[in-house]
Short mmCIF file of C-alpha atoms in Angstrom, two decimals:
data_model
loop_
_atom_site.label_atom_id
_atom_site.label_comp_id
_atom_site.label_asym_id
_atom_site.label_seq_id
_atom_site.Cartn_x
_atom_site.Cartn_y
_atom_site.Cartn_z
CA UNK G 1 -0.10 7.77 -37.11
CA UNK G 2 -0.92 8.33 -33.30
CA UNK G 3 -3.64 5.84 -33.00
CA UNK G 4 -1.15 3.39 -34.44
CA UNK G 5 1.74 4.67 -32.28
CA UNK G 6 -0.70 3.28 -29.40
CA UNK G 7 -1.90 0.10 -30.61
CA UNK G 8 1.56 -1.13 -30.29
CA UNK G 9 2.78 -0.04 -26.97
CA UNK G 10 2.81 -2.10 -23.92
CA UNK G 11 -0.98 -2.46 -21.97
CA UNK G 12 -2.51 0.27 -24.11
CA UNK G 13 -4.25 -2.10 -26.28
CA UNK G 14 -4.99 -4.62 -22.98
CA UNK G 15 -8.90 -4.25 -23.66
CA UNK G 16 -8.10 -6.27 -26.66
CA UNK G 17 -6.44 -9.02 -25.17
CA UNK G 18 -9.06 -9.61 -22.28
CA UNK G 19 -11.33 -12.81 -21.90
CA UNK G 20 -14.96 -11.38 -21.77
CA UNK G 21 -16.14 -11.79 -18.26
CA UNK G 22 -19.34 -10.20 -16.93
CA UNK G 23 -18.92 -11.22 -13.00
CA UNK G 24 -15.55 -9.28 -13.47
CA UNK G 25 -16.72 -6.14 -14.76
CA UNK G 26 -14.40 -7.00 -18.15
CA UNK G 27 -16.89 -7.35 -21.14
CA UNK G 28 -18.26 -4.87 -23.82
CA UNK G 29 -21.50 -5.10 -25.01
CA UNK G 30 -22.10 -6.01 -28.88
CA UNK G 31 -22.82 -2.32 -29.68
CA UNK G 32 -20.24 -1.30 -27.58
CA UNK G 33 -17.26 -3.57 -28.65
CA UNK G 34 -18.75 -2.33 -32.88
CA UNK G 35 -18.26 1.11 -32.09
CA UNK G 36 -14.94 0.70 -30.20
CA UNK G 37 -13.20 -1.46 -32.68
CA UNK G 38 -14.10 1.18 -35.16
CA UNK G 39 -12.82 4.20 -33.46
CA UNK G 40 -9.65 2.11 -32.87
CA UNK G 41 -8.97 1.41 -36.45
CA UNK G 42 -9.80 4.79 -37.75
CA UNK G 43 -13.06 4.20 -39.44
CA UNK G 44 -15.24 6.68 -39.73
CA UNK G 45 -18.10 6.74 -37.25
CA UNK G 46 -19.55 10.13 -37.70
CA UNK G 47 -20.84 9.44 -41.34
CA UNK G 48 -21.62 12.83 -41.79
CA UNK G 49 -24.01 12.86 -38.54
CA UNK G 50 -24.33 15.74 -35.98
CA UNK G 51 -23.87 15.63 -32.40
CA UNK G 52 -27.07 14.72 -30.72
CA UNK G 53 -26.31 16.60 -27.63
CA UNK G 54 -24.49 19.80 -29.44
CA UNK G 55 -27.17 21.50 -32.16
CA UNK G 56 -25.17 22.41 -35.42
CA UNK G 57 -21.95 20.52 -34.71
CA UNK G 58 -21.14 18.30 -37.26
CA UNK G 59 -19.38 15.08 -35.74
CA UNK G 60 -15.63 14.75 -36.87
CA UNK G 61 -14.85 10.94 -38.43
CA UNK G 62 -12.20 10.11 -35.83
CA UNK G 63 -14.52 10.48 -32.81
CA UNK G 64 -12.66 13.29 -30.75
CA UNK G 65 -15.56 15.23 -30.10
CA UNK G 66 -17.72 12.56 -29.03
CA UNK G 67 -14.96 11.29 -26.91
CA UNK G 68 -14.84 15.08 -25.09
CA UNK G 69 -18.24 16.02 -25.10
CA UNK G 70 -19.22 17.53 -22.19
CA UNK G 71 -22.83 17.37 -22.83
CA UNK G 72 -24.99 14.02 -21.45
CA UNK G 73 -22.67 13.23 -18.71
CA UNK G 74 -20.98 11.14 -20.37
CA UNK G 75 -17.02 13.18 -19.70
CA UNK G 76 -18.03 12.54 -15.87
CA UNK G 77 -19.21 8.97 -15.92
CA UNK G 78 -15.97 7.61 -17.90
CA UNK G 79 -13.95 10.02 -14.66
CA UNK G 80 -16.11 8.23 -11.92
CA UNK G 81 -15.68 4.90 -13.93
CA UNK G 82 -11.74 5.18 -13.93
CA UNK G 83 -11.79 6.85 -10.05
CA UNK G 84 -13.55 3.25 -8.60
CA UNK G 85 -11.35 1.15 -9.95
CA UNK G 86 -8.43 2.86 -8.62
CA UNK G 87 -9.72 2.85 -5.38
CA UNK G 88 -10.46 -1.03 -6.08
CA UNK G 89 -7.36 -1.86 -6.56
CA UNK G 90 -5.98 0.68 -3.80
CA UNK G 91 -8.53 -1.78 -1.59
CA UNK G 92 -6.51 -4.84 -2.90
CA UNK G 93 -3.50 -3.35 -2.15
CA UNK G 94 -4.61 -2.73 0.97
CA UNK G 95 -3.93 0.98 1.31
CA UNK G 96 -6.77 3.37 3.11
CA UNK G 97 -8.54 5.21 0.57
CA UNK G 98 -10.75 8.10 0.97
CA UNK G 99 -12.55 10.11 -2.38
CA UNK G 100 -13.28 13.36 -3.37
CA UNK G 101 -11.57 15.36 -0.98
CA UNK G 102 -9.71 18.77 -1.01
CA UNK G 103 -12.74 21.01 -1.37
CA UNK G 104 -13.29 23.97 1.48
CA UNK G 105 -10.69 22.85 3.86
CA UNK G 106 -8.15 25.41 3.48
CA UNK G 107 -8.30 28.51 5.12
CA UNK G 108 -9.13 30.68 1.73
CA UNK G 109 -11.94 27.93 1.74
CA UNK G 110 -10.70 27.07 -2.37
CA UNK G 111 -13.13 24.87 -3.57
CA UNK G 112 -10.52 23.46 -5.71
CA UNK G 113 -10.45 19.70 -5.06
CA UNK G 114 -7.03 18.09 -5.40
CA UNK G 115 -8.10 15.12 -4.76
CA UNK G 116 -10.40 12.45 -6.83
CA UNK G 117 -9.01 9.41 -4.61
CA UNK G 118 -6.92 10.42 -1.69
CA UNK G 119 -4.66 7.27 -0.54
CA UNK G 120 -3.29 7.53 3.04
CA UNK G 121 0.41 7.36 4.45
CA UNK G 122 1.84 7.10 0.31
CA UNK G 123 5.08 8.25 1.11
CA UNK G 124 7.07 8.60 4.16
CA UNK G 125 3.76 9.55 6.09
CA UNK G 126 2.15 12.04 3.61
CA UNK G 127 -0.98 11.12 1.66
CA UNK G 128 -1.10 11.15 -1.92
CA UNK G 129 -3.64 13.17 -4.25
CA UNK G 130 -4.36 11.55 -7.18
CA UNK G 131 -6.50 13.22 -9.45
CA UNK G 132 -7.67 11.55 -12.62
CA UNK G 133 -7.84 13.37 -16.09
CA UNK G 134 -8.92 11.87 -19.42
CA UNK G 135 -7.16 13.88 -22.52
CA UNK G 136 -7.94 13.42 -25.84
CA UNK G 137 -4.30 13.77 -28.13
CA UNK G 138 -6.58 15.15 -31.22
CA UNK G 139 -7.53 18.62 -29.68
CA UNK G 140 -6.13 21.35 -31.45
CA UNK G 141 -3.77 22.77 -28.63
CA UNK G 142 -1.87 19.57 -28.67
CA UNK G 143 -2.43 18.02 -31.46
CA UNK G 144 0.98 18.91 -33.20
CA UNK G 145 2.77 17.88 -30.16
CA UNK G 146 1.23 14.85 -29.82
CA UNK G 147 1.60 13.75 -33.31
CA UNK G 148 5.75 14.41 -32.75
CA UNK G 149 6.03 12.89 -29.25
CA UNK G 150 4.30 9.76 -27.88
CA UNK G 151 2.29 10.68 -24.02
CA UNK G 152 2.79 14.68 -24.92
CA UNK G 153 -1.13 14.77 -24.34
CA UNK G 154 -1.04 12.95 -20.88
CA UNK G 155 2.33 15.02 -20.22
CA UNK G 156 0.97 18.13 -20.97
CA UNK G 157 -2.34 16.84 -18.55
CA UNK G 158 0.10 16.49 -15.91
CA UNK G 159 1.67 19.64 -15.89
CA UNK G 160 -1.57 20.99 -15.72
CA UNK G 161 -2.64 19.45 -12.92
CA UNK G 162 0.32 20.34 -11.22
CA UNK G 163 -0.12 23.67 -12.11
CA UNK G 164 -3.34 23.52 -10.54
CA UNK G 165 -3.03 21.29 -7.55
CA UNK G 166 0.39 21.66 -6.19
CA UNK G 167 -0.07 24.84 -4.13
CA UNK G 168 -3.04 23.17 -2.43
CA UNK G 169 -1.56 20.22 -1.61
CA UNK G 170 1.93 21.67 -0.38
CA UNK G 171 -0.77 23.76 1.83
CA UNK G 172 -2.25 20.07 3.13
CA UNK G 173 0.65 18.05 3.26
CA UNK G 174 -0.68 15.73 0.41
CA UNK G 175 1.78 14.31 -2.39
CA UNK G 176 0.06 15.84 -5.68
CA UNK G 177 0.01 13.08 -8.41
CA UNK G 178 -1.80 13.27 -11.58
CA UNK G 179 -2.91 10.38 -13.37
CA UNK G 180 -3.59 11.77 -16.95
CA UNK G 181 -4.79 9.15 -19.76
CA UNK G 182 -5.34 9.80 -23.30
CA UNK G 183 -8.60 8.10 -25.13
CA UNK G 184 -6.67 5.87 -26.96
CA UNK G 185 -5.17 4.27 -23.14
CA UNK G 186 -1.90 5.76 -22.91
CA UNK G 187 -1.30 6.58 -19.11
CA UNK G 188 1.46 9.47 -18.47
CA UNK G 189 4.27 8.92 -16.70
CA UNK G 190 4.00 9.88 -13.09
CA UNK G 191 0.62 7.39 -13.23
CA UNK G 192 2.67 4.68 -14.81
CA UNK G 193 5.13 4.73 -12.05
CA UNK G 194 2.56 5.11 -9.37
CA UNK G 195 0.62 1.72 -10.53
CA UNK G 196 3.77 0.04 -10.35
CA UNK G 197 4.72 0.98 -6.20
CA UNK G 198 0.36 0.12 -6.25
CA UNK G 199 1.14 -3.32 -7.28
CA UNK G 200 -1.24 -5.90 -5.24
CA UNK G 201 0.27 -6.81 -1.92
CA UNK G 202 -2.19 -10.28 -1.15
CA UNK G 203 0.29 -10.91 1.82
CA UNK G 204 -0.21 -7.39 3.19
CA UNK G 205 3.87 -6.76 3.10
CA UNK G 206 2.91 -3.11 3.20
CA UNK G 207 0.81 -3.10 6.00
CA UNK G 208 2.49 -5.08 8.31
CA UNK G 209 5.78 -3.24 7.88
CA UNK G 210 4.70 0.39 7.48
CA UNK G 211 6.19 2.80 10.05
CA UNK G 212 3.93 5.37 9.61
CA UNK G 213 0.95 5.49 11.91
CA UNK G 214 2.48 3.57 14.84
CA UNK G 215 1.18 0.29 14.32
CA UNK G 216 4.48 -1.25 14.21
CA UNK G 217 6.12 0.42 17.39
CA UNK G 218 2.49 -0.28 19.22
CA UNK G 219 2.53 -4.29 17.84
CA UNK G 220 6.44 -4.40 19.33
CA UNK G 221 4.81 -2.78 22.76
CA UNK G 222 1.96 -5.30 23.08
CA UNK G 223 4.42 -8.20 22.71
CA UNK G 224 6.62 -6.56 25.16
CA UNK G 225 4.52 -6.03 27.97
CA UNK G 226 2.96 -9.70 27.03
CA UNK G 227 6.07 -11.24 27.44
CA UNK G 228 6.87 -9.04 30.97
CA UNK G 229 3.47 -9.69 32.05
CA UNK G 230 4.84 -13.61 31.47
CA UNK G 231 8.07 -13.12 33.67
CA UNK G 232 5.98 -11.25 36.22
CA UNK G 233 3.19 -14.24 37.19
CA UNK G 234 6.31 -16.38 37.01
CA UNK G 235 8.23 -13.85 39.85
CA UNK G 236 11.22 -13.17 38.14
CA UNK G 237 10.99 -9.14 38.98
CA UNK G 238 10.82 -8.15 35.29
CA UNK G 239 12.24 -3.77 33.95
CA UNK G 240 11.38 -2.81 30.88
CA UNK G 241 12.93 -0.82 28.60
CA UNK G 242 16.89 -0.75 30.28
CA UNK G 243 20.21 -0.13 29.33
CA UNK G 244 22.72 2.76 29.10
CA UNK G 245 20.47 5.05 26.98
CA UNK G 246 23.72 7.43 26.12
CA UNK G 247 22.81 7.04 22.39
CA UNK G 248 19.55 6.21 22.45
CA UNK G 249 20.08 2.14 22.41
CA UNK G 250 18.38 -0.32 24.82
CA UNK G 251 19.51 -3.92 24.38
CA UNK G 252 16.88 -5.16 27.28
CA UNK G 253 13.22 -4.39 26.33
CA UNK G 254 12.09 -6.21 29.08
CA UNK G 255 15.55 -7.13 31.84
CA UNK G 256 14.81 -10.36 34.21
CA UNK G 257 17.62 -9.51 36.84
CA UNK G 258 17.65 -13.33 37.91
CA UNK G 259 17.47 -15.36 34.42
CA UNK G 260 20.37 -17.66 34.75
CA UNK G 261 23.04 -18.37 37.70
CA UNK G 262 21.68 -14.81 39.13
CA UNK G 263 23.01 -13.38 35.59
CA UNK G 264 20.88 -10.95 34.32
CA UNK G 265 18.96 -11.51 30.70
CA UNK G 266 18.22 -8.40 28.94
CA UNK G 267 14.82 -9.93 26.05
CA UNK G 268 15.23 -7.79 22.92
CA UNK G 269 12.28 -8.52 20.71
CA UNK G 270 11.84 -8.52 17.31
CA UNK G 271 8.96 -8.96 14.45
CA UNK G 272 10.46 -9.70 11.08
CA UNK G 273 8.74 -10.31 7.45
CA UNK G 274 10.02 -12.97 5.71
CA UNK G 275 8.44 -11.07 2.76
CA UNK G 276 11.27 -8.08 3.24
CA UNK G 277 13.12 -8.61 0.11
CA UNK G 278 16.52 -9.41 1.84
CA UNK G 279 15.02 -12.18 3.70
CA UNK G 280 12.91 -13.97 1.17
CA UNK G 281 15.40 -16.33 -0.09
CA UNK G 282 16.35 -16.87 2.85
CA UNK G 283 12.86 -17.44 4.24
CA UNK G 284 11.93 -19.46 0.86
CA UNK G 285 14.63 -22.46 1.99
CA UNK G 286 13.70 -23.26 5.55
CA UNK G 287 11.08 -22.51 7.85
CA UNK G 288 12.72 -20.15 10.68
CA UNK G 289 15.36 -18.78 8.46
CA UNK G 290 14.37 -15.11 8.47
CA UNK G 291 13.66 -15.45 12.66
CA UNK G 292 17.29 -16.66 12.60
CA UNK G 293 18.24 -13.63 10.52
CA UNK G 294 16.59 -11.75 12.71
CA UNK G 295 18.47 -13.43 15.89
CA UNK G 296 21.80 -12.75 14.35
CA UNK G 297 21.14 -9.11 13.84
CA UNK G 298 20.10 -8.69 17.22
CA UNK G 299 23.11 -10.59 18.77
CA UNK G 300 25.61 -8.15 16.31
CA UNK G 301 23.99 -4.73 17.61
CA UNK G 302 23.42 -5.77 21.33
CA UNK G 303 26.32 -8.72 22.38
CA UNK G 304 28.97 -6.35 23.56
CA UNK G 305 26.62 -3.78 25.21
CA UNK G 306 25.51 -6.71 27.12
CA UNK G 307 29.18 -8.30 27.60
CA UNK G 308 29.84 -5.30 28.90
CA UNK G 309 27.19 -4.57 31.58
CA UNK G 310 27.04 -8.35 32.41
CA UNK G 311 23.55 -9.29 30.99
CA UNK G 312 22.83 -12.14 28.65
CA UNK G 313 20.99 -11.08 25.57
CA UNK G 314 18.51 -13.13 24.49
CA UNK G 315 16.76 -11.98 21.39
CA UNK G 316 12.70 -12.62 21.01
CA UNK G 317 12.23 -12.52 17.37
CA UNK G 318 8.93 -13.61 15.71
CA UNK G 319 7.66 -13.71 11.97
CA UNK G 320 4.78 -11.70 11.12
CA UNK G 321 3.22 -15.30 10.94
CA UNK G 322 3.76 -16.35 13.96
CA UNK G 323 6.47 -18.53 13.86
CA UNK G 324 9.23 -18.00 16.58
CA UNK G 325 12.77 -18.26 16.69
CA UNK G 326 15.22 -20.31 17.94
CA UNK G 327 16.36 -18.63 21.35
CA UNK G 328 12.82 -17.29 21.78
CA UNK G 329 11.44 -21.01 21.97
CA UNK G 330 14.39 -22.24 24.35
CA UNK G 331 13.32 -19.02 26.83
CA UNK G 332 9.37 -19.36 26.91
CA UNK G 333 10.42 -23.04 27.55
CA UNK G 334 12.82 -21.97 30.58
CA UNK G 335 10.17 -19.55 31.58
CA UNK G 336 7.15 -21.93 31.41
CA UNK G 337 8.62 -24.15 34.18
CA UNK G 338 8.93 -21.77 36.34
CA UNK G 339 5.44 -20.28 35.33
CA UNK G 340 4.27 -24.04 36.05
CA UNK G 341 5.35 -24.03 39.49
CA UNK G 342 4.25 -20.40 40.14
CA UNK G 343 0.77 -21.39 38.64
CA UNK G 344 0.43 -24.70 40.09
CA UNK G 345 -0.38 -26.58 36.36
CA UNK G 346 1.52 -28.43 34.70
CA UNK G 347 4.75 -27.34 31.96
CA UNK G 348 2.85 -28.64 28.79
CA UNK G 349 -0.45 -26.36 29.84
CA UNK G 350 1.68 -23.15 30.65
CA UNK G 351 3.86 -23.44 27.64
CA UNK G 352 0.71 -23.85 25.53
CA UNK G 353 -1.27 -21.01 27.16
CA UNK G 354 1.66 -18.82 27.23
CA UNK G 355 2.20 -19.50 22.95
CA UNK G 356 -1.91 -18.57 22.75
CA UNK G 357 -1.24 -15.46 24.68
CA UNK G 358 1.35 -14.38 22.05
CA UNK G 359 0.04 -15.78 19.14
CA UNK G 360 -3.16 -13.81 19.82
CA UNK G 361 -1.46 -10.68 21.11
CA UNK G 362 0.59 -10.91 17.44
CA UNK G 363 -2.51 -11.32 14.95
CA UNK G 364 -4.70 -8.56 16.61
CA UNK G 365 -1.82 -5.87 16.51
CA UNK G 366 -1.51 -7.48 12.41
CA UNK G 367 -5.24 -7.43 11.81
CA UNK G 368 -5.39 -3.31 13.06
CA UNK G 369 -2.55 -2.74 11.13
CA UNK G 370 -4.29 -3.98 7.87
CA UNK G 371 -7.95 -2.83 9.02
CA UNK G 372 -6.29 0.98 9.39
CA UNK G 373 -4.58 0.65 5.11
CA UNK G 374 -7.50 -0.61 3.85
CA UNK G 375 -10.37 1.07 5.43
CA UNK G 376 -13.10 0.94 2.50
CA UNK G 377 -14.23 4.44 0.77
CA UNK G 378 -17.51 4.96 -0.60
CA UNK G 379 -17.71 4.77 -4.54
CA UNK G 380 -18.76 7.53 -6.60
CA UNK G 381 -22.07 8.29 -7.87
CA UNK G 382 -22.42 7.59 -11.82
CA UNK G 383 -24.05 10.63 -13.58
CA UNK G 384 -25.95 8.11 -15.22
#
């Protein structure tokens, strides 16, 4: 009844539906592909044999044993096996990885080792532990349970690995997460939810918007002092960072005193996703859309601050792609005329150099950003 319970829930069958391919790692072998249809359908594949490995043992006809021998390496290869793709598809999503960690780092110097892949910044800037168990549902200490509840094996997997792992990791700072399977493929729960936040990000959503690590505050910074650098060679006196400061707010990253009839212009910049899910359908309908977003927002926090301390505010805002918006194009095309003049070229030639500038400035704070989440670990060794 529990093999059948899995062959009709969602994924756990998957190896059935796949089209063989060998470049992609996602093929069985004709012995292999025998023997696991077999197993799968309850046939018996001990026929009265012994274990090989195990003197005396008679082999039981559903294949538990063989499936939990810890003889021949076998238990550790199908753990190393599951632990590289993880951290493949950790890679794809681009989050930093590292493997096998935990071990002697504590002061009681445990050598328990929370950790089979390690992924960095998971959650609000603590790294998650996910350790990787393979539990067979036909043991005798849970085989009852399992054959009343569907997952008890992998539940009861994760408890224990909480059990386990939790102190350590509360002593590290890590996120404990166990990712418990059964043999037949069912995945417990807290692994179920963890490969769907661990869904692929191709567009690197995640690491271009993370706040943890800095990269976002330090991209902002770059552009800032890009853009005051800018104002500088054109001698407009540029301040950064001003305003009243009485909560914290300051609607002028970088203030040009003389912008505009001697009216100050206080430049609040700005990098926006067009990914973020409350821009995309905004973003999906015109090009600019979510830079105009981000313009509006700006105006709403910062207009009467402004207003109030007589400054125009003029906000920079730029997509993660490059694209700026529509005030930010009307100022680097005020400010490249008077860069021209300052420079002695001509308007065409400063506004150009001054878009390369930023442009560049932009995609080497976005390439460190994903360079930092998806730093590659080292796979594990195979037993055999």
């Amino acid at each position: 009844m529990y093999r059948l319970y899995r062959e009709r829930e969602h994924y756990h069958a998957s190896w059935l539906l796949v089209t063989p391919s060998p470049g992609l790692d996602l093929h069985l072998d004709p012995n292999e592909l025998q023997i696991s249809i077999q197993w799968w359908l309850g046939i018996d594949t001990a026929r009265g044999s012994s274990c090989s490995l195990c003197p005396g043992l008679a082999l039981d006809r559903l294949g538990s044993h063989a499936t939990t021998c810890k003889r021949g390496g076998d238990v550790v290869t199908r753990h190393n096996h599951l632990c590289n793709v993880i951290v493949e598809f950790c890679h794809c999503a681009h989050l930093g990885v590292r493997v096998e960690l935990g071990s002697g780092i504590t002061p009681d110097l445990s050598r328990t080792r929370p950790a089979d892949v390690l992924v960095l910044n998971w959650e609000r800037g603590k790294h998650a532990a996910l350790d990787i168990t393979v539990t067979s549902p036909l043991i005798p200490s849970i085989l009852t349970a399992a054959s009343l509840s569907e997952g008890a094996a992998a539940e009861e997997a994760e408890v224990r690995k909480h059990r386990a792992n939790d102190p350590k990791c509360s002593e590290l700072g890590w996120v404990c997460i166990p990712f418990a399977v059964e043999t037949y493929g069912n995945w417990g729960r807290e692994a179920q939810s963890t490969f769907s936040q661990n869904a692929l990000d191709p567009d690197c959503h995640h690491a271009l918007t993370c706040r943890s690590g800095g990269d976002v505050i330090a991209r902002h910074n770059k552009l800032r002092d890009c853009v005051a650098n800018l104002c500088s060679k054109a001698c407009l006196s540029p301040q950064l960072e001003k305003g009243p400061g009485i909560d914290f707010s300051r609607p002028a990253d970088v203030l040009v005193p003389n912008w505009s009839l001697s009216n100050p212009a206080a430049f609040d910049l700005k990098v926006i996703h067009p990914l973020n899910t409350d821009l995309i359908l905004e973003a999906s309908l015109a090009s600019g859309n979510s830079a105009e977003v981000g313009e509006i927002e700006k105006h709403a926090k910062n207009d009467q601050m402004c207003a109030r301390l007589g400054w125009t505010c003029i906000p920079l805002v730029v997509e993660v792609y490059g694209g700026w918006g529509c005030e930010a194009k009307e100022c680097y095309s005020r400010l490249s005329k008077r860069l021209a003049m300052q420079v002695g070229i001509c308007e065409t030639e400063a506004l150009c150099q001054m878009y390369c500038l930023l442009a560049v400035t932009l995609m080497r704070q976005n390439a460190r950003a994903i360079l930092l989440r998806c730093a590659r670990a080292p796979l594990l060794e195979y037993s055999h």
